[in-house]
Amino acid sequence: MPEIRVTPLGAGQDVGRSCILVSIGGKNIMLDCGMHMGYNDDRRFPDFSYITQNGRLTEFLDCVIISHFHLDHCGALPYMSEMVGYDGPIYMTHPTKAICPILLEDFRKITVDKKGETNFFTSQMIKDCMKKVVPLNLHQTVQVDEELEIKAYYAGHVLGAAMVQIKVGSESVVYTGDYNMTPDRHLGAAWIDKCRPDLLISESTYATTIRDSKRCRERDFLKKVHETVERGGKVLIPVFALGRAQELCILLETFWERMNLKAPIYFSTGLTEKANHYYKLFITWTNQKIRKTFVQRNMFEFKHIKAFDRSYADNPGPMVVFATPGMLHAGQSLLIFKKWAGNEKNMVIMPGYCVQGTVGHKILNGQKKLEMEGRATLDVKLQVEYMSFSAHADAKGIMQLIRMAEPRNMLLVHGEAKKMEFLKDKIEQEFSISCYMPANGETTSIVTNPSVPVDISLNLLKREMALGGPLPDAKRPRTMHGTLIMKDDSLRLVSPEQALKELGLSEHQLRFTCRVLLHDPHSDTDTLGRIYTHLKSVLKSYSIQHVSDGTVIVESIVIKVTSSAEEPNLKVILLSWSYQIADSTDTKKKKKKSSFDL
Amino acid sequence: MDISSDESDDWFMESLNTYKDLHVFQLEHPTKVIEWTGDKNICVAGYTGARSEILELLLPLKLYAGENQGLCAERDFKVQHGGFSEEPIESLIHIPGTRCVVTSGSFSTTLQIWDIGGDDSDVIKKTGVINLKSTSAKGSKIAPGLTDEPAVLHGSCISEVQLTEIATGRVLYTVAKESSDSVSGLQFVNACVFLICASDGSLLMGDTRDPSTCHYPLEDSKSDLHWAFGLRTDGSQSEPSCCTVARLSSSGHMLLSDLRNVQRPFCQTQLNVQHNTSENDFLNVCWAPVLDRCLSVSGFDGTVHIYNTMNWSTEGQSPQPVFSHRGHEMSDEAKYSGSLPVVTIHSWHQSRPKTVLSAATDGSLHVWDWVDKITDR
């Protein structure tokens, strides 16, 4: 049976890393190649031994597809391609291609330089890996090879995030990566057409949540900033250049305007340049509002927000500063943090996940004393706030996506089966489709029912219509006979004669004979005549001819009568017929029977 | 660069000062029940479709993080258990000390008994039914018994009110009063004493040890008004002498009575609310579990009003609420739908003094912690 096989790589119940293998139509695809951020050893890499025990992966994979730049989806890519070995194509959208190497390099620096790890990819490996990347545009079908094609759809979530449709012949799979169904200030909502894939694969990490509104998260953010500034404190917001930074700036700008606040807001110049550059490149990836704004003016030209100079950090009084990098692991944001950490009036707002080993990670775990270079300790007295702005689809979102794409089957990864039975029931009941939830390392096989398109020759079609009535009715399938010719990439159904002609073969006819002995004193001719008359009376619906050359023909069965040489009264009735379909077998049987009656 | 400065934005901006915490959620289907099943868990259920979902939700952990609230980013509800009901759910109650809930549906001939489930499965399963004598549009009103053996007090009209043991289906007590008045609400004061509020505002007090009940009709009963009640007790084994009952009419008329003297309300007042002429029974009045003498009111529109009854007297002046939650009217959904949502139900948090949960007809579910302008700051 044709089937699609899906295996999420990983062990047990661990979530936090995406790497899914899909086999479809004889093709093998790797979806995402994420790093598990919770482990310090080799468990953080996906276990590629599932694909092959040793050796390179190139011959086992037709392509690798990366959905977006978050490290839990692309963090292990250089390891996979350069240390394990893979030379085939790696597909991702343009923004992902631009941003991935930056994040990977940052991540590498933290892991190797700060934590002193050795089994890790190098800067050169990141570069070599990215050389294998083939960028994707939205809604554009890309032929990976003659049979495999892929198409990217907008996923929302972060800049450049895509959902991907993978198609081989008439079988298809859609992988969602991370997505969200509600638009926010800088990104739109995920969208896909009614592509009716055989299988829709989605993360289920947030499937059993009901998300608090974006507005309330923003409200909290503004409240914290406002409270700090009101008491004369300073707010540090470490951000990655793209995504949230811009959104939060817009939010603060509007708030400052409305509340007539005077405290200065700064962002570091490194942030501006990079962000502007990327937004210019990827303007089509943002939502309508941002696009309109950007067209009107440089999006970082705010009334209340100014470029930062490092000397400002020492200025007295309240202020808000956006600085990179986002996890406080180096650079300007760390410098500012060191200056402000000792004052409890100040605040640092972490707008996202921080990798282990970074200062960001430590303070989010409640650490109050940090060890800095040169054995100096830093007392963390300022207020630490963790705010999550990332947009994910919840249970409602998953239902909406299924409604949009209309898959025949659903597969949820990264959930605990016993905690998702309700969602499985819900999906199965509402959409009458099967919902699978494999554990990591477990393979799910989904049987597909692909239709195979075949061209039928006009002659054959006409012949069929003559036999059985009007053109084929999809509701009433009919069996028909013909010869299937599979040549190059085409499948054709033609009549046997035409097939023989095309193949240059001569037609052979098989004739069967049978002798029936009969005692009859009449002459040969008379006996034949009596047989003829008899058959005519019992086989009324068949065509029976008495031919002048001394044969009786019933349909295609020929009957001759001769006398035995030894005994003139012993007549030999020779029956001969060609190989035909079952209909005539009945005729033959009837004839045999009636001959006994004689 | 402008975010449209409409009323909704203003309200959100204002909320920085008017609320300590604010969480806004959108359920797939609206609920008219919010029932606590644990310190941090509530049950909600659909009432708009033929088939409804019952969900047990875990409240956002951020609310419980105390001093470490800043480090906790968990702002979402988690769906811990879910199940399907073949009927729209009008009422849902939790049986204290168990994982059992009972639901009643519109025009249903039975009450449904459910096991919410434990750690091994997230499916809410139906475990049985209780047969009813008759059906009603609003479904039977239900209340948990407060005895050790799980039981449910139920009835849609007064003469049919009975106490049924859940495990066996045995009828433990029947109200002996002949009355076809429809029940608006019922509740046990303690293990034996219960209170029934009829739709016309009259009260019945009964004791399961005594077949007769005391009936307290309203002095001045108007037929087109519908009444709801809220009982304030100081625990599950209260004496009637420590209990206060608030009755609220669909025109905003409020009566406060001491259970020692039900016949004579110690306070009567007219709230400044829009008269609710619709057939819905979203009328809701609750006493705050922690704040002294505070009660809350909803069901007239998309607002929840909180009053401090301490300063109410028997004079009929219209009191001002100490706080009004207008969040349900300010949602994006409300903007686009054309009709404003109505709050279907609200409930106070058991231990956090000023935290309230409220739900509305548009599927919104809010959790909010309001700021009292006078006492806070």
Coordinates of C-alpha atoms in Angstrom, one line a residue, chain A residues 37-533:
Chain A
M37 CA 18.8 24.0 24.1
G38 CA 18.5 22.1 27.4
Y39 CA 21.4 19.7 27.0
N40 CA 25.1 20.4 27.1
D41 CA 26.3 17.2 25.6
D42 CA 25.5 15.3 22.3
R43 CA 21.9 14.9 23.3
R44 CA 21.4 18.4 22.1
F45 CA 21.9 17.2 18.5
P46 CA 19.2 15.1 16.8
D47 CA 20.0 11.4 16.6
F48 CA 20.9 10.9 13.0
S49 CA 21.8 7.2 13.5
Y50 CA 18.2 6.6 12.7
I51 CA 19.0 7.5 9.1
T52 CA 22.3 5.7 8.9
Q53 CA 24.6 4.2 11.5
N54 CA 27.7 5.8 10.1
G55 CA 28.6 7.8 7.1
R56 CA 27.2 10.8 5.3
L57 CA 23.6 11.5 5.0
T58 CA 23.6 12.8 1.4
E59 CA 22.5 9.6 -0.3
F60 CA 19.8 9.1 2.2
L61 CA 18.1 12.4 2.0
D62 CA 16.6 14.2 -1.1
C63 CA 16.5 17.5 0.7
V64 CA 16.4 19.4 4.0
I65 CA 13.9 22.1 4.7
I66 CA 14.2 24.7 7.4
S67 CA 11.1 26.5 8.5
H68 CA 12.5 29.5 10.4
F69 CA 15.6 30.9 12.2
H70 CA 14.9 29.9 15.7
L71 CA 17.7 27.7 17.1
D72 CA 15.4 24.9 18.1
H73 CA 14.6 24.6 14.4
C74 CA 18.0 25.3 12.7
G75 CA 20.6 25.1 15.5
A76 CA 21.9 21.7 14.5
L77 CA 22.1 22.4 10.8
P78 CA 25.8 23.1 10.5
Y79 CA 26.5 20.1 12.7
M80 CA 24.4 17.9 10.4
S81 CA 25.7 19.2 7.1
E82 CA 29.4 19.6 8.0
M83 CA 30.2 17.3 10.9
V84 CA 27.9 14.4 10.0
G85 CA 27.9 15.2 6.3
Y86 CA 25.3 16.2 3.9
D87 CA 25.8 17.9 0.5
G88 CA 22.3 18.0 -0.9
P89 CA 20.1 21.1 -1.1
I90 CA 18.9 22.9 2.0
Y91 CA 15.7 24.9 1.4
M92 CA 14.6 28.0 3.4
T93 CA 13.1 31.4 2.7
H94 CA 15.2 34.4 2.0
P95 CA 14.9 36.0 5.4
T96 CA 15.7 32.8 7.1
K97 CA 18.8 32.4 4.9
A98 CA 19.9 35.9 5.9
I99 CA 19.3 35.6 9.6
C100 CA 20.2 32.0 10.3
P101 CA 24.0 32.5 10.0
I102 CA 23.9 35.4 12.4
L103 CA 22.1 33.5 15.1
L104 CA 24.2 30.4 14.5
E105 CA 27.4 32.4 14.8
D106 CA 26.2 34.1 18.0
F107 CA 25.2 30.7 19.4
R108 CA 28.5 29.2 18.4
K109 CA 30.4 32.0 20.2
I110 CA 28.5 31.6 23.4
T111 CA 28.9 27.8 23.4
V112 CA 32.5 27.6 22.4
D113 CA 34.1 30.8 23.6
K114 CA 32.1 31.3 26.8
K115 CA 31.5 27.7 27.8
G116 CA 34.6 26.1 26.3
E117 CA 32.8 23.3 24.5
T118 CA 34.7 21.3 21.9
N119 CA 32.4 19.1 20.0
F120 CA 30.7 22.0 18.2
F121 CA 30.7 23.5 14.7
T122 CA 33.1 26.2 13.7
S123 CA 32.5 29.6 11.9
Q124 CA 33.7 28.1 8.7
M125 CA 31.3 25.3 9.0
I126 CA 28.4 27.7 9.3
K127 CA 29.6 29.4 6.1
D128 CA 30.0 26.1 4.2
C129 CA 26.6 25.0 5.4
M130 CA 24.9 28.2 4.1
K131 CA 26.5 27.7 0.7
K132 CA 24.2 24.7 0.3
V133 CA 21.1 26.7 0.9
V134 CA 18.6 27.2 -1.9
P135 CA 16.3 30.1 -1.0
L136 CA 12.5 29.9 -1.4
N137 CA 9.9 32.4 -2.4
L138 CA 6.4 32.3 -1.1
H139 CA 3.8 30.4 -3.1
Q140 CA 6.4 29.4 -5.7
T141 CA 6.7 25.7 -6.6
V142 CA 10.3 24.5 -6.6
Q143 CA 11.3 21.2 -8.3
V144 CA 13.8 19.5 -6.1
D145 CA 14.1 16.8 -8.7
E146 CA 11.8 15.4 -11.3
E147 CA 9.3 14.0 -8.9
L148 CA 9.7 16.0 -5.8
E149 CA 8.3 19.6 -5.5
I150 CA 8.0 22.0 -2.6
K151 CA 6.2 25.2 -2.0
A152 CA 6.4 27.7 0.9
Y153 CA 3.5 29.4 2.6
Y154 CA 3.5 32.4 5.0
A155 CA 3.5 31.2 8.7
G156 CA 3.6 34.5 10.7
H157 CA 5.4 33.8 13.9
V158 CA 8.8 35.4 13.1
L159 CA 10.2 37.1 10.0
G160 CA 10.7 34.6 7.2
A161 CA 8.9 31.7 8.9
A162 CA 7.2 29.4 6.4
M163 CA 4.9 26.4 6.3
V164 CA 6.0 24.0 3.5
Q165 CA 4.0 21.8 1.2
I166 CA 6.0 18.7 -0.1
K167 CA 4.5 16.9 -3.1
V168 CA 5.5 13.8 -5.0
G169 CA 3.0 12.9 -7.7
S170 CA -0.4 13.1 -6.2
E171 CA 0.7 12.6 -2.6
S172 CA 1.5 15.6 -0.4
V173 CA 2.5 16.6 3.1
V174 CA 2.3 20.0 4.7
Y175 CA 4.7 20.8 7.6
T176 CA 3.8 23.9 9.6
G177 CA 7.0 24.6 11.6
D178 CA 5.9 27.3 14.1
Y179 CA 3.0 29.5 13.1
N180 CA 0.3 31.7 14.4
M181 CA -3.2 32.4 13.3
T182 CA -3.6 35.9 14.7
P183 CA -1.8 38.8 13.1
D184 CA 0.3 41.0 15.4
R185 CA 1.8 44.4 15.0
H186 CA 4.6 43.4 12.6
L187 CA 3.6 40.1 11.1
G188 CA 0.5 38.8 9.5
A189 CA -1.3 35.5 10.3
A190 CA -0.4 32.2 8.7
W191 CA -2.2 31.4 5.5
I192 CA -2.6 28.3 3.3
D193 CA -5.0 27.4 0.5
K194 CA -7.3 24.4 0.4
C195 CA -4.5 22.2 -0.8
R196 CA -5.9 19.0 0.8
P197 CA -2.6 17.3 1.7
D198 CA -2.6 13.7 2.6
L199 CA -1.0 14.7 5.9
L200 CA -0.6 17.9 7.9
I201 CA 2.2 17.9 10.4
S202 CA 2.0 20.4 13.2
E203 CA 3.8 21.1 16.5
S204 CA 1.6 20.6 19.5
T205 CA 3.6 22.4 22.2
Y206 CA 0.9 25.0 22.6
A207 CA -2.0 22.9 21.4
T208 CA -3.4 22.6 24.9
T209 CA -3.2 26.2 25.8
I210 CA -5.5 29.2 25.4
R211 CA -3.2 32.2 24.7
D212 CA -3.5 35.5 26.6
S213 CA -4.1 38.3 24.1
K214 CA -1.3 40.2 22.6
R215 CA -2.8 43.4 24.0
C216 CA -2.5 42.2 27.5
R217 CA 1.1 41.3 27.0
E218 CA 1.8 44.7 25.6
R219 CA -0.1 46.3 28.5
D220 CA 2.1 44.5 31.0
F221 CA 5.2 45.6 29.2
L222 CA 4.1 49.3 29.1
K223 CA 3.0 49.1 32.8
K224 CA 6.4 47.8 33.8
V225 CA 8.3 50.3 31.8
H226 CA 6.1 53.1 33.1
E227 CA 6.4 52.1 36.7
T228 CA 10.2 52.0 36.5
V229 CA 10.5 55.3 34.7
E230 CA 8.1 57.0 37.2
R231 CA 10.3 56.0 40.1
G232 CA 13.4 57.4 38.3
G233 CA 14.7 54.0 37.2
K234 CA 16.3 52.9 34.0
V235 CA 14.9 50.1 31.7
L236 CA 17.2 47.9 29.6
I237 CA 15.6 45.9 26.9
P238 CA 18.1 43.5 25.2
V239 CA 16.8 42.6 21.8
F240 CA 17.8 40.8 18.7
A241 CA 17.9 43.2 15.8
L242 CA 14.8 41.9 14.1
G243 CA 11.3 41.3 15.0
R244 CA 10.2 42.3 18.5
A245 CA 12.5 45.3 18.7
Q246 CA 10.6 47.2 16.1
E247 CA 7.2 46.2 17.5
L248 CA 8.2 47.3 21.0
C249 CA 9.5 50.6 19.7
I250 CA 6.3 51.4 18.0
L251 CA 4.4 50.5 21.2
L252 CA 6.5 52.7 23.4
E253 CA 6.5 55.6 20.9
T254 CA 2.7 55.6 20.9
F255 CA 2.5 55.3 24.7
W256 CA 5.0 58.1 25.3
E257 CA 3.0 60.3 22.9
R258 CA -0.3 59.6 24.6
M259 CA 1.0 60.0 28.1
N260 CA 3.2 62.9 27.3
L261 CA 6.2 61.3 28.9
K262 CA 9.5 63.0 28.9
A263 CA 12.0 60.3 29.8
P264 CA 14.3 59.5 26.8
I265 CA 14.1 56.3 24.9
Y266 CA 17.2 55.1 23.0
F267 CA 18.2 52.3 20.8
S268 CA 21.7 51.3 19.9
T269 CA 22.8 52.2 16.4
G270 CA 23.9 48.7 15.6
L271 CA 20.3 47.8 16.0
T272 CA 19.0 50.4 13.6
E273 CA 21.3 49.7 10.7
K274 CA 20.9 46.0 10.8
A275 CA 17.2 46.2 11.3
N276 CA 16.6 48.7 8.6
H277 CA 18.7 46.7 6.2
Y278 CA 16.8 43.5 6.8
Y279 CA 13.4 45.2 6.7
K280 CA 14.2 46.8 3.4
L281 CA 15.1 43.4 2.0
F282 CA 12.1 41.6 3.4
I283 CA 9.4 44.2 3.4
T284 CA 6.9 41.7 1.8
W285 CA 7.2 39.5 4.9
T286 CA 5.8 42.1 7.3
N287 CA 2.2 43.0 7.6
Q288 CA 0.3 45.8 5.9
K289 CA 0.7 48.3 8.7
I290 CA 4.5 48.1 8.8
R291 CA 4.7 48.2 5.1
K292 CA 2.7 51.4 5.0
T293 CA 4.8 52.9 7.7
F294 CA 8.1 51.9 6.1
V295 CA 7.0 53.4 2.8
Q296 CA 6.3 56.7 4.5
R297 CA 9.6 57.0 6.2
N298 CA 12.5 55.2 7.7
M299 CA 10.9 53.0 10.2
F300 CA 13.3 53.9 12.9
E301 CA 12.6 57.6 12.7
F302 CA 10.7 58.0 15.9
K303 CA 9.8 61.2 17.6
H304 CA 10.7 60.0 21.0
I305 CA 13.3 57.4 20.3
K306 CA 16.8 58.4 19.6
A307 CA 20.1 56.8 18.7
F308 CA 22.1 55.7 21.7
D309 CA 25.6 56.6 22.6
R310 CA 27.5 54.6 25.2
S311 CA 28.1 57.6 27.3
Y312 CA 24.4 58.0 27.9
A313 CA 24.3 54.9 30.1
D314 CA 25.9 57.0 32.8
N315 CA 23.4 59.8 32.6
P316 CA 21.3 60.3 35.7
G317 CA 17.5 60.0 35.6
P318 CA 15.1 57.6 34.0
M319 CA 15.5 56.2 30.5
V320 CA 14.7 53.3 28.3
V321 CA 17.3 51.6 26.1
F322 CA 17.0 48.9 23.5
A323 CA 20.3 47.2 22.9
T324 CA 21.8 44.1 21.3
P325 CA 22.5 41.3 21.7
G326 CA 19.3 39.8 23.0
M327 CA 20.6 37.3 25.6
L328 CA 22.9 39.7 27.4
H329 CA 25.8 37.5 26.4
A330 CA 28.2 40.1 25.0
G331 CA 28.4 43.5 23.5
Q332 CA 26.5 46.7 24.4
S333 CA 23.5 45.2 26.2
L334 CA 25.9 43.4 28.6
L335 CA 27.9 46.5 29.2
I336 CA 24.8 48.5 30.1
F337 CA 23.5 45.7 32.2
K338 CA 26.7 45.7 34.3
K339 CA 26.3 49.4 34.9
W340 CA 22.7 49.3 35.9
A341 CA 22.4 45.9 37.7
G342 CA 23.3 47.3 41.1
N343 CA 20.3 49.7 41.4
E344 CA 17.0 48.2 42.5
K345 CA 15.1 51.0 40.9
N346 CA 16.2 49.8 37.5
M347 CA 14.7 47.0 35.4
V348 CA 15.7 44.6 32.6
I349 CA 13.0 43.2 30.4
M350 CA 13.9 40.0 28.6
P351 CA 11.6 39.6 25.6
G352 CA 12.5 36.0 24.8
Y353 CA 14.3 32.8 25.3
C354 CA 17.9 32.8 26.5
V355 CA 20.4 30.1 25.8
Q356 CA 22.1 28.4 28.7
G357 CA 25.4 30.0 29.6
T358 CA 24.3 33.5 28.9
V359 CA 23.7 36.2 31.6
G360 CA 20.2 36.4 30.4
H361 CA 19.6 32.7 31.1
K362 CA 21.1 33.1 34.6
I363 CA 19.1 36.1 35.7
L364 CA 15.9 34.5 34.4
N365 CA 16.6 31.6 36.7
G366 CA 16.6 34.0 39.6
Q367 CA 20.4 34.2 40.0
K368 CA 21.3 37.3 42.1
K369 CA 25.0 37.1 42.0
L370 CA 26.9 36.7 38.7
E371 CA 30.5 35.9 38.1
M372 CA 32.1 38.2 35.6
E373 CA 35.5 38.2 33.9
G374 CA 38.4 38.6 36.3
R375 CA 36.6 36.9 39.2
A376 CA 34.5 40.0 39.8
T377 CA 31.0 39.4 41.1
L378 CA 28.0 41.4 40.1
D379 CA 25.1 41.8 42.4
V380 CA 21.8 41.7 40.5
K381 CA 19.5 44.1 42.4
L382 CA 17.5 45.4 39.5
Q383 CA 14.1 44.0 38.7
V384 CA 14.2 41.2 36.1
E385 CA 11.1 40.7 34.0
Y386 CA 10.5 37.9 31.5
M387 CA 8.0 38.7 28.9
S388 CA 7.1 36.3 26.1
F389 CA 5.9 37.9 23.0
S390 CA 6.4 35.1 20.6
A391 CA 3.3 34.2 18.7
H392 CA 2.2 30.5 18.6
A393 CA -1.0 28.8 17.5
D394 CA -3.0 27.4 20.3
A395 CA -5.8 24.8 20.1
K396 CA -8.1 27.2 18.4
G397 CA -5.4 28.0 15.9
I398 CA -4.7 24.4 15.0
M399 CA -8.4 23.9 14.3
Q400 CA -8.4 27.0 12.1
L401 CA -5.4 25.7 10.1
I402 CA -7.0 22.4 9.6
R403 CA -10.1 24.1 8.3
M404 CA -8.0 26.1 5.9
A405 CA -5.9 23.3 4.4
E406 CA -8.4 20.3 4.7
P407 CA -5.8 17.6 5.2
R408 CA -6.8 13.9 5.0
N409 CA -4.8 13.1 8.1
M410 CA -3.3 15.0 10.9
L411 CA -0.1 14.5 12.8
L412 CA 1.0 16.3 16.0
V413 CA 4.6 16.2 17.2
H414 CA 6.0 17.1 20.5
G415 CA 3.1 16.4 22.7
E416 CA 2.5 13.8 25.4
A417 CA -0.1 11.5 24.0
K418 CA -2.0 11.1 27.2
K419 CA -2.2 14.8 27.6
M420 CA -3.6 15.3 24.1
E421 CA -6.3 12.6 23.8
F422 CA -9.0 15.3 24.0
L423 CA -7.5 17.3 21.2
K424 CA -7.1 14.1 19.1
D425 CA -10.8 13.3 19.7
K426 CA -11.8 16.9 18.9
I427 CA -9.9 16.8 15.6
E428 CA -11.2 13.4 14.6
Q429 CA -14.8 14.2 15.4
E430 CA -14.9 17.7 13.9
F431 CA -13.1 16.8 10.7
S432 CA -13.6 13.0 10.4
I433 CA -9.9 12.6 9.8
S434 CA -7.3 10.5 11.7
C435 CA -5.0 12.2 14.1
Y436 CA -1.6 10.7 14.9
M437 CA 0.7 11.6 17.8
P438 CA 3.9 9.7 17.5
A439 CA 6.5 9.8 20.3
N440 CA 10.0 10.9 19.4
G441 CA 11.8 8.1 17.6
E442 CA 8.5 6.4 16.7
T443 CA 7.5 6.0 13.0
T444 CA 4.0 6.6 12.0
S445 CA 2.8 5.2 8.7
I446 CA -0.1 6.9 7.0
V447 CA -1.8 5.0 4.2
T448 CA -2.6 7.2 1.2
N449 CA -4.8 6.5 -1.6
P450 CA -3.2 8.2 -4.5
S451 CA -5.0 8.3 -7.8
V452 CA -3.0 7.4 -10.9
P453 CA -3.9 9.4 -14.0
V454 CA -4.1 7.3 -17.2
D455 CA -4.8 8.5 -20.7
I456 CA -7.4 6.4 -22.5
S457 CA -7.5 6.1 -26.3
L458 CA -10.5 7.5 -28.0
N459 CA -11.3 4.2 -29.7
L460 CA -11.4 2.4 -26.4
L461 CA -13.5 5.0 -24.8
K462 CA -16.0 4.8 -27.7
R463 CA -16.1 1.1 -27.5
E464 CA -16.8 1.2 -23.8
M465 CA -19.5 3.7 -24.2
A466 CA -21.1 1.5 -26.9
L467 CA -21.1 -1.4 -24.5
G468 CA -22.1 0.2 -21.3
G469 CA -23.7 3.5 -21.8
P470 CA -22.7 7.1 -21.1
L471 CA -19.2 8.3 -20.2
P472 CA -17.7 7.1 -17.0
D473 CA -19.6 8.1 -13.9
A474 CA -17.4 9.0 -10.9
K475 CA -20.1 7.5 -8.7
R476 CA -20.4 4.3 -10.5
P477 CA -17.0 2.8 -11.3
R478 CA -16.9 0.2 -14.1
T479 CA -14.4 -2.5 -14.9
M480 CA -13.1 -2.3 -18.4
H481 CA -10.5 -4.1 -20.4
G482 CA -7.6 -2.7 -22.3
T483 CA -3.8 -2.8 -22.4
L484 CA -1.8 -0.4 -20.2
I485 CA 1.3 0.9 -21.8
M486 CA 3.8 2.6 -19.4
K487 CA 6.3 4.4 -21.4
D488 CA 8.6 7.3 -20.2
D489 CA 6.4 9.2 -17.8
S490 CA 3.1 8.5 -19.4
L491 CA 0.4 5.9 -18.8
R492 CA -1.9 5.0 -21.6
L493 CA -4.8 2.6 -21.9
V494 CA -5.4 1.4 -25.4
S495 CA -7.2 -1.5 -27.2
P496 CA -5.2 -4.7 -27.5
E497 CA -5.0 -4.4 -31.2
Q498 CA -3.6 -1.0 -31.0
A499 CA -1.1 -2.1 -28.4
L500 CA 0.0 -4.9 -30.6
K501 CA 0.4 -2.6 -33.5
E502 CA 2.4 -0.1 -31.5
L503 CA 4.6 -2.8 -30.1
G504 CA 5.1 -4.3 -33.6
L505 CA 3.9 -7.7 -32.5
S506 CA 1.7 -9.9 -34.6
E507 CA -1.5 -11.1 -33.2
H508 CA -1.9 -14.8 -32.4
Q509 CA -5.2 -16.3 -32.1
L510 CA -5.8 -19.3 -30.0
R511 CA -8.4 -21.8 -31.2
F512 CA -9.6 -24.6 -29.1
T513 CA -11.2 -27.7 -30.5
C514 CA -13.3 -30.4 -29.0
R515 CA -14.7 -33.6 -30.6
V516 CA -18.1 -34.8 -29.7
L517 CA -19.0 -38.3 -30.8
L518 CA -22.6 -39.0 -31.8
H519 CA -24.5 -42.0 -33.1
D520 CA -26.6 -40.8 -35.9
P521 CA -27.5 -42.7 -39.0
H522 CA -28.2 -39.6 -41.0
S523 CA -25.8 -38.1 -43.5
D524 CA -23.3 -35.5 -42.4
T525 CA -25.2 -32.7 -44.0
D526 CA -28.5 -33.8 -42.4
T527 CA -26.8 -34.2 -38.9
L528 CA -25.5 -30.7 -39.2
G529 CA -28.8 -29.5 -40.3
R530 CA -30.5 -31.1 -37.3
I531 CA -27.9 -29.6 -35.0
Y532 CA -28.5 -26.3 -36.5
T533 CA -32.2 -26.4 -36.1

